[in-house]
Short mmCIF file of C-alpha atoms in Angstrom, two decimals:
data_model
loop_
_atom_site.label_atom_id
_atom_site.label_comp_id
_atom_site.label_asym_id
_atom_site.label_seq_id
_atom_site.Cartn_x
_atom_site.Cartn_y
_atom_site.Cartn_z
CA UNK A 1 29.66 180.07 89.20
CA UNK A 2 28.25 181.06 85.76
CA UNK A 3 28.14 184.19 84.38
CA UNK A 4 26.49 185.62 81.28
CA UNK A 5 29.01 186.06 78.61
CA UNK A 6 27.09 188.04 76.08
CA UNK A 7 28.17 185.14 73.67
CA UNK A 8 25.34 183.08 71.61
CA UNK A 9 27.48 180.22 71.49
CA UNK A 10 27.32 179.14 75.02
CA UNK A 11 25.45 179.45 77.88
CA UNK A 12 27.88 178.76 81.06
CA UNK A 13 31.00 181.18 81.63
CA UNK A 14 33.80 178.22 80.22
CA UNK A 15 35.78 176.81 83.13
CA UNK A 16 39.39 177.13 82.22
CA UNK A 17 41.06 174.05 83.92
CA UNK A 18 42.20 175.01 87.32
CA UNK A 19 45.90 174.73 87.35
CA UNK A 20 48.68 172.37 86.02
CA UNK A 21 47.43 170.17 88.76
CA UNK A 22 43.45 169.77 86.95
CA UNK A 23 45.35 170.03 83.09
CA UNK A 24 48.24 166.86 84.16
CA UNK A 25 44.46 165.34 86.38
CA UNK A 26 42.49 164.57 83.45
CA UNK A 27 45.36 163.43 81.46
CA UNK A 28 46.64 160.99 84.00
CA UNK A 29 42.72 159.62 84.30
CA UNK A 30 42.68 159.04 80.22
CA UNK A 31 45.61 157.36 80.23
CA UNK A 32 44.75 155.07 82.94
CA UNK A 33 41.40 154.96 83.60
CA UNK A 34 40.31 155.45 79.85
CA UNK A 35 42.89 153.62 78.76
CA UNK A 36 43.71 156.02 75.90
CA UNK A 37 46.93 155.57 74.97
CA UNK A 38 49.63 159.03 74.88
CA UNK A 39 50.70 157.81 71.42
CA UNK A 40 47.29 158.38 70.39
CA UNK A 41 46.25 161.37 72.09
CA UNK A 42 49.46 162.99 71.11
CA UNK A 43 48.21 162.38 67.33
CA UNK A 44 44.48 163.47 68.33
CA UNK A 45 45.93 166.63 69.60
CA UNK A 46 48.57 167.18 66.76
CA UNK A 47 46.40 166.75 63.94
CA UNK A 48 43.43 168.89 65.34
CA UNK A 49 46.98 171.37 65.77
CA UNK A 50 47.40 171.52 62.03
CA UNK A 51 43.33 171.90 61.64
CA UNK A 52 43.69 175.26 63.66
CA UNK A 53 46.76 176.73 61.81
CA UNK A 54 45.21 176.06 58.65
CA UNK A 55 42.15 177.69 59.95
CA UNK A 56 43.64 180.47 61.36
CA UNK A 57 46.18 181.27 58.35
CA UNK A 58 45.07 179.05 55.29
CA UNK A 59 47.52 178.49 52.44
CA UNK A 60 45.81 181.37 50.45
CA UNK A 61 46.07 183.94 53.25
CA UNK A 62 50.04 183.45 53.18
CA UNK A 63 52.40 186.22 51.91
CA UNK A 64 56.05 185.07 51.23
CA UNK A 65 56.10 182.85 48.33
CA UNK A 66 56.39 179.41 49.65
CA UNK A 67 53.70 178.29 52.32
CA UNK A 68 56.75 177.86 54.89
CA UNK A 69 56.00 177.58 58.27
CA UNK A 70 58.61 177.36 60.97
CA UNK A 71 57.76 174.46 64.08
CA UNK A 72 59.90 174.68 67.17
CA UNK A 73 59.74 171.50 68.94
CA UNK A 74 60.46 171.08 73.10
CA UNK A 75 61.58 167.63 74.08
CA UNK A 76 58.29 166.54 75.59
CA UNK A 77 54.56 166.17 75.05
CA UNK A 78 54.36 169.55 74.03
CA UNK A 79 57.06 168.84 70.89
CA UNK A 80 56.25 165.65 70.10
CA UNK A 81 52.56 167.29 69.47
CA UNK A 82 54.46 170.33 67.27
CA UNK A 83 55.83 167.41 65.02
CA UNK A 84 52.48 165.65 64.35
CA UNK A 85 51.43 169.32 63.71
CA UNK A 86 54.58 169.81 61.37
CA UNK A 87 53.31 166.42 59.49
CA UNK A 88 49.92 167.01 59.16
CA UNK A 89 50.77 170.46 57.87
CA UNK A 90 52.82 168.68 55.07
CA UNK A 91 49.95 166.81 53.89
CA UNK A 92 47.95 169.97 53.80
CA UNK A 93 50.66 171.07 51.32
CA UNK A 94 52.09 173.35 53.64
CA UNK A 95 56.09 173.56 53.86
CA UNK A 96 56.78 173.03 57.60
CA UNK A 97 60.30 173.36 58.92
CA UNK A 98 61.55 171.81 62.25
CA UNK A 99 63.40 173.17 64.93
CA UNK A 100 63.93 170.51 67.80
CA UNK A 101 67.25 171.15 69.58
CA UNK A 102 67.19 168.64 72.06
CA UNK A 103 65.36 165.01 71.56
CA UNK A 104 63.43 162.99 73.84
CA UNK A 105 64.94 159.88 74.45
CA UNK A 106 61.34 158.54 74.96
CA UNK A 107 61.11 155.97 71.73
CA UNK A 108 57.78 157.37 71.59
CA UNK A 109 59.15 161.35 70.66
CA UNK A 110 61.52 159.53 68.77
CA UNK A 111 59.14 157.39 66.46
CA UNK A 112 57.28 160.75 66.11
CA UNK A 113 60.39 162.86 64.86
CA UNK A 114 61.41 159.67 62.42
CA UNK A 115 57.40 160.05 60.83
CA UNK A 116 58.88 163.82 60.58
CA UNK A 117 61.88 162.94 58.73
CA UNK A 118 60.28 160.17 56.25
CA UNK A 119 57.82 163.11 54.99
CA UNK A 120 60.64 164.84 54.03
CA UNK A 121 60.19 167.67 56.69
CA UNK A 122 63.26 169.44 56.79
CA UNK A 123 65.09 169.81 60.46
CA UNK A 124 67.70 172.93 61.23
CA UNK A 125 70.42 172.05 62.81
CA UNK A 126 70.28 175.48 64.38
CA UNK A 127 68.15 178.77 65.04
CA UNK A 128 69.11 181.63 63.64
CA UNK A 129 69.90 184.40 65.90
CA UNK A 130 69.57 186.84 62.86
CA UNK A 131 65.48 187.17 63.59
CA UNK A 132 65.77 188.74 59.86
CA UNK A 133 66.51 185.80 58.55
CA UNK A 134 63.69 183.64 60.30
CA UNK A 135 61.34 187.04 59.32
CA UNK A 136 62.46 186.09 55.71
CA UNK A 137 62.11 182.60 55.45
CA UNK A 138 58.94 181.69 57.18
CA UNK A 139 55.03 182.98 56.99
CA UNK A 140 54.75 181.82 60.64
CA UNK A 141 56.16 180.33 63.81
CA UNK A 142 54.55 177.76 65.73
CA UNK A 143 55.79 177.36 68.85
CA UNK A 144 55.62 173.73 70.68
CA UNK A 145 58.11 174.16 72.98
CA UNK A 146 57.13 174.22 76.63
CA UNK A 147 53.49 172.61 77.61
CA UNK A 148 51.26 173.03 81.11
CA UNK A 149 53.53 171.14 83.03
CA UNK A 150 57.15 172.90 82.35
CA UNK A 151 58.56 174.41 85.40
CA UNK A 152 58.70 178.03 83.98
CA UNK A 153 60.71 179.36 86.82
CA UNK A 154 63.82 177.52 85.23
CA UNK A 155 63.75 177.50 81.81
CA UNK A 156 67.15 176.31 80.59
CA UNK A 157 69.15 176.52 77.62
CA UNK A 158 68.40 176.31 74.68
CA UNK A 159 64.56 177.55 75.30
CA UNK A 160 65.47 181.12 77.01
CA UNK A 161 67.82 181.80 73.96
CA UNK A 162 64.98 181.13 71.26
CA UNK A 163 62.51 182.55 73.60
CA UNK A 164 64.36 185.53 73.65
CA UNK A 165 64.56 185.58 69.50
CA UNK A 166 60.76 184.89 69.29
CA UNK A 167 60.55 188.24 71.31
CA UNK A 168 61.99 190.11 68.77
CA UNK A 169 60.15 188.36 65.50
CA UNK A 170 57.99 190.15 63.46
CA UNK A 171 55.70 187.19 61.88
CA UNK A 172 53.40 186.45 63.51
CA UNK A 173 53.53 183.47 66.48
CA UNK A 174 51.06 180.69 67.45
CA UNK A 175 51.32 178.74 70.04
CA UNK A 176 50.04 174.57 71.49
CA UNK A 177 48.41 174.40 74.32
CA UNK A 178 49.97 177.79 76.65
CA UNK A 179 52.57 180.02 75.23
CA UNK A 180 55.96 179.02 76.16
CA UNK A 181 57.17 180.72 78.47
CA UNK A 182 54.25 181.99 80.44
CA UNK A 183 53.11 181.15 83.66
CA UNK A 184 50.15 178.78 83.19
CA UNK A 185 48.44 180.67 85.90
CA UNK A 186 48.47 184.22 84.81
CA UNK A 187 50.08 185.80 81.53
CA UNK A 188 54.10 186.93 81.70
CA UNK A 189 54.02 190.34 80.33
CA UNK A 190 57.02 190.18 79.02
CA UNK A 191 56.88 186.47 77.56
CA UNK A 192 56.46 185.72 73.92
CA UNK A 193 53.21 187.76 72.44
CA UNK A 194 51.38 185.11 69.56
CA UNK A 195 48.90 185.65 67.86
CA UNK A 196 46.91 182.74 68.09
CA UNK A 197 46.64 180.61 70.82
CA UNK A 198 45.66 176.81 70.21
CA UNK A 199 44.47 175.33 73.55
CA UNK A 200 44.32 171.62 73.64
CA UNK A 201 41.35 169.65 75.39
CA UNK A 202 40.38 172.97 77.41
CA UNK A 203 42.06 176.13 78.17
CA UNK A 204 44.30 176.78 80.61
CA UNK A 205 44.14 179.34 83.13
CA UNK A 206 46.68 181.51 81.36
CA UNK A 207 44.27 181.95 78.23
CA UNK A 208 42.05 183.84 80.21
CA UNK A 209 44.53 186.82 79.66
CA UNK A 210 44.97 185.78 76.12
CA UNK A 211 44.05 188.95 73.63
CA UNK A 212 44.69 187.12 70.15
CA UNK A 213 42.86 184.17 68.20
CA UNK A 214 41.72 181.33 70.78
CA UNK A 215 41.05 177.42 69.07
CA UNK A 216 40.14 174.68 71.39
CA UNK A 217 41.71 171.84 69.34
CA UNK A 218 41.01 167.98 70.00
CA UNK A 219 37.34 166.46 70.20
CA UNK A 220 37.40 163.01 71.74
CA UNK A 221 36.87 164.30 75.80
CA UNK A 222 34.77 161.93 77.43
CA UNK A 223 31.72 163.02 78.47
CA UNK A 224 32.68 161.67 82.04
CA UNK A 225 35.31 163.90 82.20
CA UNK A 226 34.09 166.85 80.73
CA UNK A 227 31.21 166.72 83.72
CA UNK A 228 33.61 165.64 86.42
CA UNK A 229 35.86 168.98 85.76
CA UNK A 230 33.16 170.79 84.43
CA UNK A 231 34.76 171.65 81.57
CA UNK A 232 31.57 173.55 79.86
CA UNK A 233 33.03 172.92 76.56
CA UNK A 234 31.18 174.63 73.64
CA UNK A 235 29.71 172.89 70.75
CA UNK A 236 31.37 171.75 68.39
CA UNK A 237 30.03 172.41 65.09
CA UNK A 238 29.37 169.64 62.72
CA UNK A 239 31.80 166.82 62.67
CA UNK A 240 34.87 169.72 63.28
CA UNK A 241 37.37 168.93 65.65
CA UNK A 242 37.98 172.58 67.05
CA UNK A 243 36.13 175.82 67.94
CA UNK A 244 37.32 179.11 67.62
CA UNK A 245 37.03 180.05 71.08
CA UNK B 1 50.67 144.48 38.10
CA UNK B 2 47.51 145.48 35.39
CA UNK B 3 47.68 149.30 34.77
CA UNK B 4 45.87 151.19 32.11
CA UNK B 5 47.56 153.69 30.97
CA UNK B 6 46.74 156.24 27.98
CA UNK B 7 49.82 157.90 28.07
CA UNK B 8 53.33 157.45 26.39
CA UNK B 9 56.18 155.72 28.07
CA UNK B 10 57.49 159.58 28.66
CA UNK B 11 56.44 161.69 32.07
CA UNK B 12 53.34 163.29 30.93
CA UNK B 13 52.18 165.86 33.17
CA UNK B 14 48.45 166.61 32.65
CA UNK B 15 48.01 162.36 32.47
CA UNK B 16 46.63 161.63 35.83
CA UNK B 17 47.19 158.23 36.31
CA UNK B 18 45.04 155.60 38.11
CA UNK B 19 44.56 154.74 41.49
CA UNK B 20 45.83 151.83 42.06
CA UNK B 21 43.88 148.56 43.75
CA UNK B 22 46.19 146.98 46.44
CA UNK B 23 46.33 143.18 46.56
CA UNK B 24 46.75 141.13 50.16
CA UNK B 25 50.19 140.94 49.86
CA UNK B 26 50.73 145.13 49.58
CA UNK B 27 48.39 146.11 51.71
CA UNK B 28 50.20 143.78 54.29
CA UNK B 29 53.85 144.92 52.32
CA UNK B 30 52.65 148.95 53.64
CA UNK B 31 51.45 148.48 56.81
CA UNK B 32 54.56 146.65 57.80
CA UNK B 33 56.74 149.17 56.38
CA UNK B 34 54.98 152.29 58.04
CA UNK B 35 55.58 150.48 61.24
CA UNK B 36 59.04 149.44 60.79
CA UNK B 37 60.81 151.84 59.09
CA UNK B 38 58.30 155.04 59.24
CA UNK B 39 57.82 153.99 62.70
CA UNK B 40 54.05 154.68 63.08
CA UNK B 41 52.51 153.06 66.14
CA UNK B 42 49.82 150.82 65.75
CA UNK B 43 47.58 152.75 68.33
CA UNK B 44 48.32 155.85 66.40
CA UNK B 45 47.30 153.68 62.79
CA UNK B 46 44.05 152.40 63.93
CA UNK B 47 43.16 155.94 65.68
CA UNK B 48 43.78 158.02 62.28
CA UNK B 49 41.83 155.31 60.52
CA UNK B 50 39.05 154.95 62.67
CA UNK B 51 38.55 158.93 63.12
CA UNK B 52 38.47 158.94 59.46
CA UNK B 53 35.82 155.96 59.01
CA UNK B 54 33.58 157.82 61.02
CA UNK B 55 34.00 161.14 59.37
CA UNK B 56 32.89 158.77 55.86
CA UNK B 57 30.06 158.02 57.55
CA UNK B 58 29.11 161.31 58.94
CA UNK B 59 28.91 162.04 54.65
CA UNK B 60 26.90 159.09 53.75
CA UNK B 61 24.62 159.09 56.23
CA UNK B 62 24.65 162.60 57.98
CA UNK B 63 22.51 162.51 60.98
CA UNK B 64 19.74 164.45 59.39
CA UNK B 65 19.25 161.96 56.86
CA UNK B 66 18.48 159.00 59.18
CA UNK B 67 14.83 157.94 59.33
CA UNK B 68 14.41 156.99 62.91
CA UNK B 69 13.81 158.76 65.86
CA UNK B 70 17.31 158.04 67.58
CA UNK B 71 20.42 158.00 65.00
CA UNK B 72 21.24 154.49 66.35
CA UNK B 73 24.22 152.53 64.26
CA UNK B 74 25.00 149.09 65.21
CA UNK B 75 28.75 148.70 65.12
CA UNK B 76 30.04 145.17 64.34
CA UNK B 77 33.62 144.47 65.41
CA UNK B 78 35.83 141.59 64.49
CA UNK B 79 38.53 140.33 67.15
CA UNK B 80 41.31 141.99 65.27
CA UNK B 81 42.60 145.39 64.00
CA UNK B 82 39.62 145.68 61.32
CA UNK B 83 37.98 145.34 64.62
CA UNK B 84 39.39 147.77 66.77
CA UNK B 85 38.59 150.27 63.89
CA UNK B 86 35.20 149.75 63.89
CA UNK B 87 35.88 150.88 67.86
CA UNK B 88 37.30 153.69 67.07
CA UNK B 89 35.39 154.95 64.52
CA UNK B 90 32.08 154.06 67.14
CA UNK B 91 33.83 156.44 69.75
CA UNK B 92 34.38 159.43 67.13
CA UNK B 93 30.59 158.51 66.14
CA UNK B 94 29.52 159.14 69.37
CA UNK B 95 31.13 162.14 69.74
CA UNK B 96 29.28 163.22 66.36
CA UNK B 97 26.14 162.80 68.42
CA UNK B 98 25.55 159.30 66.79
CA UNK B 99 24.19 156.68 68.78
CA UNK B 100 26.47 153.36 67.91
CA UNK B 101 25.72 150.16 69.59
CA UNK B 102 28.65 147.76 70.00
CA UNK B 103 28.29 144.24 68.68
CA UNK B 104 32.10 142.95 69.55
CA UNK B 105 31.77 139.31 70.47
CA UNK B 106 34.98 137.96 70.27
CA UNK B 107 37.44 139.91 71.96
CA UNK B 108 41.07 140.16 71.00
CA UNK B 109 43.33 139.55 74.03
CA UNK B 110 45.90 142.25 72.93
CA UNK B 111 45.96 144.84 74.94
CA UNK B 112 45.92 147.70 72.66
CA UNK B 113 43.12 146.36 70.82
CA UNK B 114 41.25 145.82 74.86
CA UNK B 115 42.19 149.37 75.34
CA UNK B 116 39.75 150.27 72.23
CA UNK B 117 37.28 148.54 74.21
CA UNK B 118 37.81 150.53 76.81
CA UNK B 119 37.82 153.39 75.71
CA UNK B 120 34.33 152.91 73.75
CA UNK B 121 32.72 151.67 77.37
CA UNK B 122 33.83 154.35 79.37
CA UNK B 123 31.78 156.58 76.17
CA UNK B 124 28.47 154.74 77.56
CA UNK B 125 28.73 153.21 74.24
CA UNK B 126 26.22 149.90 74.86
CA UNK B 127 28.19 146.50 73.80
CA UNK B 128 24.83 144.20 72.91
CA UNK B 129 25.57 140.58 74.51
CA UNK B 130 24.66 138.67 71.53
CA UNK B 131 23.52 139.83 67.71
CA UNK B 132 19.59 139.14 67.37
CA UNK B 133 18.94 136.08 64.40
CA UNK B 134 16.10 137.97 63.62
CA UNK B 135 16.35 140.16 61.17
CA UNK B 136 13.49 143.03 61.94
CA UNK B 137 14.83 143.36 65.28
CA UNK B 138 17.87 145.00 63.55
CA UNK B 139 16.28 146.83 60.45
CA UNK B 140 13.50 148.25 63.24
CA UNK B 141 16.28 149.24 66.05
CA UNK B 142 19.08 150.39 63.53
CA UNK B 143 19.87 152.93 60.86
CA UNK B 144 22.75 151.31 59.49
CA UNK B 145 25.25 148.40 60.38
CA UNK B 146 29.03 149.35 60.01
CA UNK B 147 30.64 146.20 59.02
CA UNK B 148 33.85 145.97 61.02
CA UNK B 149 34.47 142.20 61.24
CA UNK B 150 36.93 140.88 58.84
CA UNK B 151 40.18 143.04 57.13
CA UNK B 152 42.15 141.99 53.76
CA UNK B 153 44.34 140.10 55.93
CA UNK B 154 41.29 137.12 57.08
CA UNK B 155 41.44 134.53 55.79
CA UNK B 156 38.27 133.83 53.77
CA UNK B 157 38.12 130.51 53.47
CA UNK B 158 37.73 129.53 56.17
CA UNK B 159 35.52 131.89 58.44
CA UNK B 160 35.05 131.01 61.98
CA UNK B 161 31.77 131.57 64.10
CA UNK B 162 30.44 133.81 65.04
CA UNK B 163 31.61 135.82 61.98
CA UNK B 164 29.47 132.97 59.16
CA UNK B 165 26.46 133.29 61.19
CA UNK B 166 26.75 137.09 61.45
CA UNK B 167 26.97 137.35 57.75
CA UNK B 168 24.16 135.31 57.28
CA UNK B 169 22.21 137.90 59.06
CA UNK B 170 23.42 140.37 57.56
CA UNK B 171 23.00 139.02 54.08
CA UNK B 172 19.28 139.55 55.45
CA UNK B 173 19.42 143.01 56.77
CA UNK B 174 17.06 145.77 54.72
CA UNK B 175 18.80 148.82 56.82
CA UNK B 176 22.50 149.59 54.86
CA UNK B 177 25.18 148.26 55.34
CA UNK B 178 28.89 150.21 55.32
CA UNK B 179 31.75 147.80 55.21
CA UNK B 180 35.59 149.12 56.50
CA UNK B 181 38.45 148.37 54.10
CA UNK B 182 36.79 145.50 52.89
CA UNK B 183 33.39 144.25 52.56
CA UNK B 184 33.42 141.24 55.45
CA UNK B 185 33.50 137.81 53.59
CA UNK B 186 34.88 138.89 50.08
CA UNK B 187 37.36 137.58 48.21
CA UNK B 188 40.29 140.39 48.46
CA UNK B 189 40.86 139.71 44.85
CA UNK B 190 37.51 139.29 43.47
CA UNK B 191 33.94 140.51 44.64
CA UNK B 192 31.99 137.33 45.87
CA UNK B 193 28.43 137.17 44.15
CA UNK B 194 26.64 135.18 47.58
CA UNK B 195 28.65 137.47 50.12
CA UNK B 196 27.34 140.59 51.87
CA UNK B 197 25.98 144.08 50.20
CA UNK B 198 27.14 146.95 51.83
CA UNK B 199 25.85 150.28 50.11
CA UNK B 200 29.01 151.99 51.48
CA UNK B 201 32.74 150.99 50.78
CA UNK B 202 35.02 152.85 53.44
CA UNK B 203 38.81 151.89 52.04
CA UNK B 204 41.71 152.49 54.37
CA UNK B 205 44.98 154.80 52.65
CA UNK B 206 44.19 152.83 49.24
CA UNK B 207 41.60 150.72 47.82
CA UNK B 208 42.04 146.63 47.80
CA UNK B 209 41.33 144.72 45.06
CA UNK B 210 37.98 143.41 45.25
CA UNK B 211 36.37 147.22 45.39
CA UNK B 212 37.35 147.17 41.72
CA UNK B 213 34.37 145.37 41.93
CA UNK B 214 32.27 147.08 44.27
CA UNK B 215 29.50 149.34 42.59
CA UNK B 216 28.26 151.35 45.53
CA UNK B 217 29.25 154.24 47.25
CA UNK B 218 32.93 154.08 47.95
CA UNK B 219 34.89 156.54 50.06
CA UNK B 220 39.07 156.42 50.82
CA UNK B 221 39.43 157.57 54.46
CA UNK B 222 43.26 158.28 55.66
CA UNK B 223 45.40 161.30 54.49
CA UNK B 224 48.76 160.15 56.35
CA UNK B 225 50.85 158.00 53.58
CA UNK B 226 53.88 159.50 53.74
CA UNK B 227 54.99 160.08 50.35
CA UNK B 228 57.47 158.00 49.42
CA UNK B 229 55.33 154.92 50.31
CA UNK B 230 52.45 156.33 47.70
CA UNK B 231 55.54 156.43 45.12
CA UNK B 232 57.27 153.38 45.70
CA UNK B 233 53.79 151.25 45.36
CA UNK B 234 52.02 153.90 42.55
CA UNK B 235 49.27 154.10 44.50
CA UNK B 236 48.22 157.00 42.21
CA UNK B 237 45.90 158.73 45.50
CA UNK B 238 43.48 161.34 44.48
CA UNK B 239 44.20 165.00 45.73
CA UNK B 240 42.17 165.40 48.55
CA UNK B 241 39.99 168.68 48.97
CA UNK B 242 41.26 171.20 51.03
CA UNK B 243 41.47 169.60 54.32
CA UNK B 244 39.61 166.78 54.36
CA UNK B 245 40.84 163.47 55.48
CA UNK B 246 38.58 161.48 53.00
CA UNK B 247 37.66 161.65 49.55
CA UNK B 248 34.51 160.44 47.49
CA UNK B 249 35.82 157.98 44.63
#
């Protein structure tokens, strides 16, 4: 089915992957029929993370007086990614602060959160409830908590409580890959609002009721599978690795 | 350790002090430690590297500044992780809407460094079967060679075929040549005068020390070294502009 968008950039209405099942689909066919590896697309994803925040609020663009940004981390893919983000953003001479309650006990999260910690990257031991203080301290919030595949019927402890506080913040919020919280098939409308959403490989079907600033982040997709799902991804310009969508 | 330095003993802060030129031994000395005790992955190493090679070559040799009709690159690629950057970087090339050819004849029987391989066939990326002794068949098919054979770990004295006769050939090539890390062949100390000579240096996180010798054009690709590691050796790194992951030395 395509549709005229009304947009130069691209011909074909953009195919938002189907469901969790098409997202977790072409990630289970790069890791084993690609042979990419997850350590490596996790970093492909995180960095091209960082690209997008620093697109989307460059260091001159911030207001408090330190570039601080605040990265909550989930356990999973979705966290690990938020701490390559959180590194990467420290090498862009950004000030990134972690927030990653509860560890993987994957050795792959955990090699990721020790690359944190050697940079220097500074993790709370806890999350303010005071949303006044996190208002204070930080330009922004990433939030790289829950991914595609988290069962958002059952969010436990402690990702309902910061949920809830992310509710009530006033800077502004961007979130990897879906916005926690929201069900990856249509938006919550009372879920976190951010401000910028940064979609990994291709959207997902909750973007499509996504109002604020839309990356696609990661360019590696093989061709292969970007015809097999008919992804219809844009065009990337030049050698970038994202699109503002 | 050689360093010039202009300054006074005392911390001088406008005194930007020089980069520094890694030998074998602390270029080995890093990588070890970023994997031990910084607990980087391998795969993960070799992916930021590659991506980064190919982003170098994207500025020396944008596509609109190749002169033949396709913008073919032939990709050489040693057995070993030198190698399997020279994969990587071909796969991000391809993605740039380059068209690399792989010449990878001896492959490693790690599988991480198969899984480069991989990867790079399932990108329609041709692997040739064998590298052509002629010479025009290259300069006529290719716009440049990407030297990926040898890293400052080979051992130089004592190069194995296919690698000798492949840098015979290339000794011969008229198209450019754009070594990664270090030019295939030379010395890691000292720039050898009958070796290969690549028009484009690519160095990995810091320069070695034979591209104190190199006189082309030579690029550092990586912006990942933690800091403590660029302290504790003095690597003296450039500030990189804005973003980028690769700087113009």
């Amino acid at each position: 089915m395509t549709e005229q968008t009304g947009q130069v950039r691209f011909n074909q209405r953009e195919r938002e992957t189907g469901g969790k099942g098409e997202a977790a689909a072409i990630e289970t066919e790069l890791l084993k029929d690609y042979r990419f590896g997850q350590q490596q697309l996790i970093e492909i994803w995180g960095q091209a993370c960082a690209l997008a925040i620093t697109k989307a609020y460059p260091l001159s663009s911030l207001s408090k007086k330190q570039p601080t940004v605040l990265v909550i981390c989930g356990p999973d893919q979705n966290g690990s990614i938020g701490l390559v983000c959180a590194r990467h953003l420290r090498i862009f001479e950004y000030e990134p602060t972690i927030y990653h309650p509860k560890r993987s006990s994957q050795s792959l999260h955990q090699d990721f959160t020790v690359q944190c910690e050697k940079m220097d990257i500074p993790f709370l031991s806890y999350l303010p409830t005071e949303v006044q203080l996190i208002n204070d301290a930080y330009n922004l919030v990433i939030d790289a908590m829950l991914g595609p595949e988290a069962d958002i019927s059952n969010i436990k402890e402690p990702y309902s409580g910061i949920l809830g506080t992310l509710k009530q913040v006033k800077i502004p919020i961007a979130s990897v890959d879906v916005p926690s919280g929201w069900d990856e098939e249509e938006a919550t409308q009372d879920g976190i609002h951010p401000e910028v959403l940064i979609s990994l490989t291709a959207p997902k079907k909750c973007a499509a009721c996504f109002s604020g600033k839309h990356y696609l982040a990661g360019r590696f997709l093989p061709y292969d599978i970007q015809k097999k799902y008919e992804l219809n991804l844009p065009d990337f310009p030049g050698t970038d690795t994202l699109i503002e969508l």
